[in-house]
PDB file of C-alpha atoms in Angstrom:
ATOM      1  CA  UNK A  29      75.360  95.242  98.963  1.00 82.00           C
ATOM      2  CA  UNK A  30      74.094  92.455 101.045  1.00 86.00           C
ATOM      3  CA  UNK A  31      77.115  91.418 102.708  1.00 88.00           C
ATOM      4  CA  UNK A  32      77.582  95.296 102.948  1.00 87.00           C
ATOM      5  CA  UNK A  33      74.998  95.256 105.163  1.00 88.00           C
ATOM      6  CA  UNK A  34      75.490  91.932 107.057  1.00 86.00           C
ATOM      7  CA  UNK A  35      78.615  93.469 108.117  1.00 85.00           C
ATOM      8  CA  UNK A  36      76.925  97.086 109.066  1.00 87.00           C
ATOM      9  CA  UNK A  37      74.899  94.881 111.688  1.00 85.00           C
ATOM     10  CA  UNK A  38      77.240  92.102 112.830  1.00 83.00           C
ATOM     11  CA  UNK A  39      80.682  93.772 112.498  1.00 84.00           C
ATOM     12  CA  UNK A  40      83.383  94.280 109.965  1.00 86.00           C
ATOM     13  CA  UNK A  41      86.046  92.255 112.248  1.00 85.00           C
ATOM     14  CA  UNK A  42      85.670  88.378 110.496  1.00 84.00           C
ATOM     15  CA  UNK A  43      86.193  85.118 112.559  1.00 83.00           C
ATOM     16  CA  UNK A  44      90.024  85.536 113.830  1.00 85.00           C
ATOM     17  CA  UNK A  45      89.611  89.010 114.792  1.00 86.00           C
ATOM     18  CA  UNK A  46      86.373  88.446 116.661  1.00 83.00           C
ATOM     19  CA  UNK A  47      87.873  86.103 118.442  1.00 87.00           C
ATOM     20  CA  UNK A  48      90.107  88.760 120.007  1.00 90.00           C
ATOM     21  CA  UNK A  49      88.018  92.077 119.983  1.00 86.00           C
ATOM     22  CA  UNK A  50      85.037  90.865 121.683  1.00 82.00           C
ATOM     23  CA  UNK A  51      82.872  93.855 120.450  1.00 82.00           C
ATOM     24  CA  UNK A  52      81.710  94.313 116.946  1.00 82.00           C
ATOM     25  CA  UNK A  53      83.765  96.883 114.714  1.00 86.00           C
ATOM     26  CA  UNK A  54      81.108  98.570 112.822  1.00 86.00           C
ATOM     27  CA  UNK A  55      81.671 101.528 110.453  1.00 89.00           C
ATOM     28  CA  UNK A  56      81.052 105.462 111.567  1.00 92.00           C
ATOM     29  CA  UNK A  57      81.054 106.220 108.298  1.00 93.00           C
ATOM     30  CA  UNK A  58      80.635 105.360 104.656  1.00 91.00           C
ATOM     31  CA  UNK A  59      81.476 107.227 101.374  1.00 90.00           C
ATOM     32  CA  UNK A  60      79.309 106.281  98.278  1.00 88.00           C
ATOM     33  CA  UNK A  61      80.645 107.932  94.803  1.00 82.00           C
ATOM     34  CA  UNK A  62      79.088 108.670  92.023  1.00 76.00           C
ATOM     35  CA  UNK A  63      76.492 111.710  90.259  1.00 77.00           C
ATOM     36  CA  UNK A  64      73.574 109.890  91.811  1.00 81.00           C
ATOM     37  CA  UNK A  65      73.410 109.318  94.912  1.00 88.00           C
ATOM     38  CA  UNK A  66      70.310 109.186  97.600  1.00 92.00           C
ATOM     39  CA  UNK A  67      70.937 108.976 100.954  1.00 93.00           C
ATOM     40  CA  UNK A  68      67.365 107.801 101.732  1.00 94.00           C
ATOM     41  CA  UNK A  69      68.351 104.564  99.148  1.00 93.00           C
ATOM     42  CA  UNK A  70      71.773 103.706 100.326  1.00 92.00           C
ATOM     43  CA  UNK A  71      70.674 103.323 103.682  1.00 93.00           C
ATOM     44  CA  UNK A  72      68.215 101.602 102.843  1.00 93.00           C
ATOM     45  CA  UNK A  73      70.263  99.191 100.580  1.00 92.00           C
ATOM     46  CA  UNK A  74      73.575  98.835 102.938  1.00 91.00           C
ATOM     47  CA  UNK A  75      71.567  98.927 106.884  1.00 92.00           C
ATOM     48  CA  UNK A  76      68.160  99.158 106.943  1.00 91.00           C
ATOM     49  CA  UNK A  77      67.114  95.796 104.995  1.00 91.00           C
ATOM     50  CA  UNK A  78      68.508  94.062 107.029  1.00 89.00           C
ATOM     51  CA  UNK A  79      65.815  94.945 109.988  1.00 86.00           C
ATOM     52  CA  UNK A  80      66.574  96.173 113.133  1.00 84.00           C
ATOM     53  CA  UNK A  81      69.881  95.940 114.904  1.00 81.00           C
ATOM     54  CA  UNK A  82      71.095  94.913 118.071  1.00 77.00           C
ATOM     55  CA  UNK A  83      71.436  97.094 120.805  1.00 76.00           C
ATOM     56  CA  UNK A  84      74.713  99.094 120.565  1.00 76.00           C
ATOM     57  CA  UNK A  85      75.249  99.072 116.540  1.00 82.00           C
ATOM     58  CA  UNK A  86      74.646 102.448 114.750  1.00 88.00           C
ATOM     59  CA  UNK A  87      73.873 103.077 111.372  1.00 91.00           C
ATOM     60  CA  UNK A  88      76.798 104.542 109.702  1.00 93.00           C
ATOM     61  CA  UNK A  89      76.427 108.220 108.450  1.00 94.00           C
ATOM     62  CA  UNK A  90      76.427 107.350 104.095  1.00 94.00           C
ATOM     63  CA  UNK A  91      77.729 110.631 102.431  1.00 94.00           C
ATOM     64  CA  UNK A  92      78.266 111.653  98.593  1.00 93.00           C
ATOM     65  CA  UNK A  93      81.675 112.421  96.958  1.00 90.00           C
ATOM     66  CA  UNK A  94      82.355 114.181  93.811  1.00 85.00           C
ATOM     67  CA  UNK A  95      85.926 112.324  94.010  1.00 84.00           C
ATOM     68  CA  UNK A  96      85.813 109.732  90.677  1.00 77.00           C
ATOM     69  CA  UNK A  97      86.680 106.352  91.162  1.00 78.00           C
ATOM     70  CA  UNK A  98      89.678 105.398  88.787  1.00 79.00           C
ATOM     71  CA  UNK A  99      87.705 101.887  88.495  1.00 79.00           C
ATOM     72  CA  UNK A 100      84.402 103.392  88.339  1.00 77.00           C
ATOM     73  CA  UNK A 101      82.473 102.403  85.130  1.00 77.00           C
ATOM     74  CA  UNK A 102      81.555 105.587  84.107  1.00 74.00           C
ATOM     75  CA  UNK A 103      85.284 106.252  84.254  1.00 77.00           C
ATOM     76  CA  UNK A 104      86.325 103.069  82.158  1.00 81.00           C
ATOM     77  CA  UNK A 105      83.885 103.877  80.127  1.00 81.00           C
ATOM     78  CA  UNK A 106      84.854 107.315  78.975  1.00 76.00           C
ATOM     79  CA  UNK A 107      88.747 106.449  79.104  1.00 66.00           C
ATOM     80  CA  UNK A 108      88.470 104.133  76.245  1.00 61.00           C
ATOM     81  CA  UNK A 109      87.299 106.596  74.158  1.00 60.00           C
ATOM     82  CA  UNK A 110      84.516 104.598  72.335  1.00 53.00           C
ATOM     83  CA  UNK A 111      80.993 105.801  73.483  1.00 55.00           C
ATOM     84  CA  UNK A 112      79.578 102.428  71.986  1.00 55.00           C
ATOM     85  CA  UNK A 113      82.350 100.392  74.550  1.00 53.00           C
ATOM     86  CA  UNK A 114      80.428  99.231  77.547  1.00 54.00           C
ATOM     87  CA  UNK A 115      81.902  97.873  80.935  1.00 51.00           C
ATOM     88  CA  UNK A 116      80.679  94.855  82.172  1.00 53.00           C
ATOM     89  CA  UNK A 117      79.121  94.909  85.953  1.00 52.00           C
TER      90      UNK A 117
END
């Protein structure tokens, strides 16, 4: 989450593209998955940590899906079968 939101403030473009696209890209928006998500926290977590931004960058608008994640861990998790199996994170 913390180059998450390093990028949110300074641009999502890297060192060859900025080189050519003299503007930051920044994200309108970001989708979070999963049953628990707070829209207070994420923003928190992924822009507002980071303090305030320059002039011209925008927090991105962080919204909820019900979609599951094929790699998700509570997805792994509940494909193998085995309620004592735990992913790793």
């Amino acid at each position: 989450s913390e180059k998450i939101c390093r990028w949110n403030h300074i641009g999502w473009q890297g060192a060859l593209l900025g080189r050519v696209v003299p503007e930051p890209l920044t994200m309108a928006t970001v989708v979070v998955g999963g049953p628990l998500f707070d829209r207070a926290f994420v923003r928190y977590a992924l822009f507002e940590r980071a303090g305030t931004p320059d002039a011209g960058v925008a927090c991105p608008d962080f919204r909820p899906t019900a979609v599951r994640f094929q790699g998700a861990k509570d997805v792994l998790e509940g494909a193998a079968g085995d309620t004592s199996a735990k992913v790793s994170t």
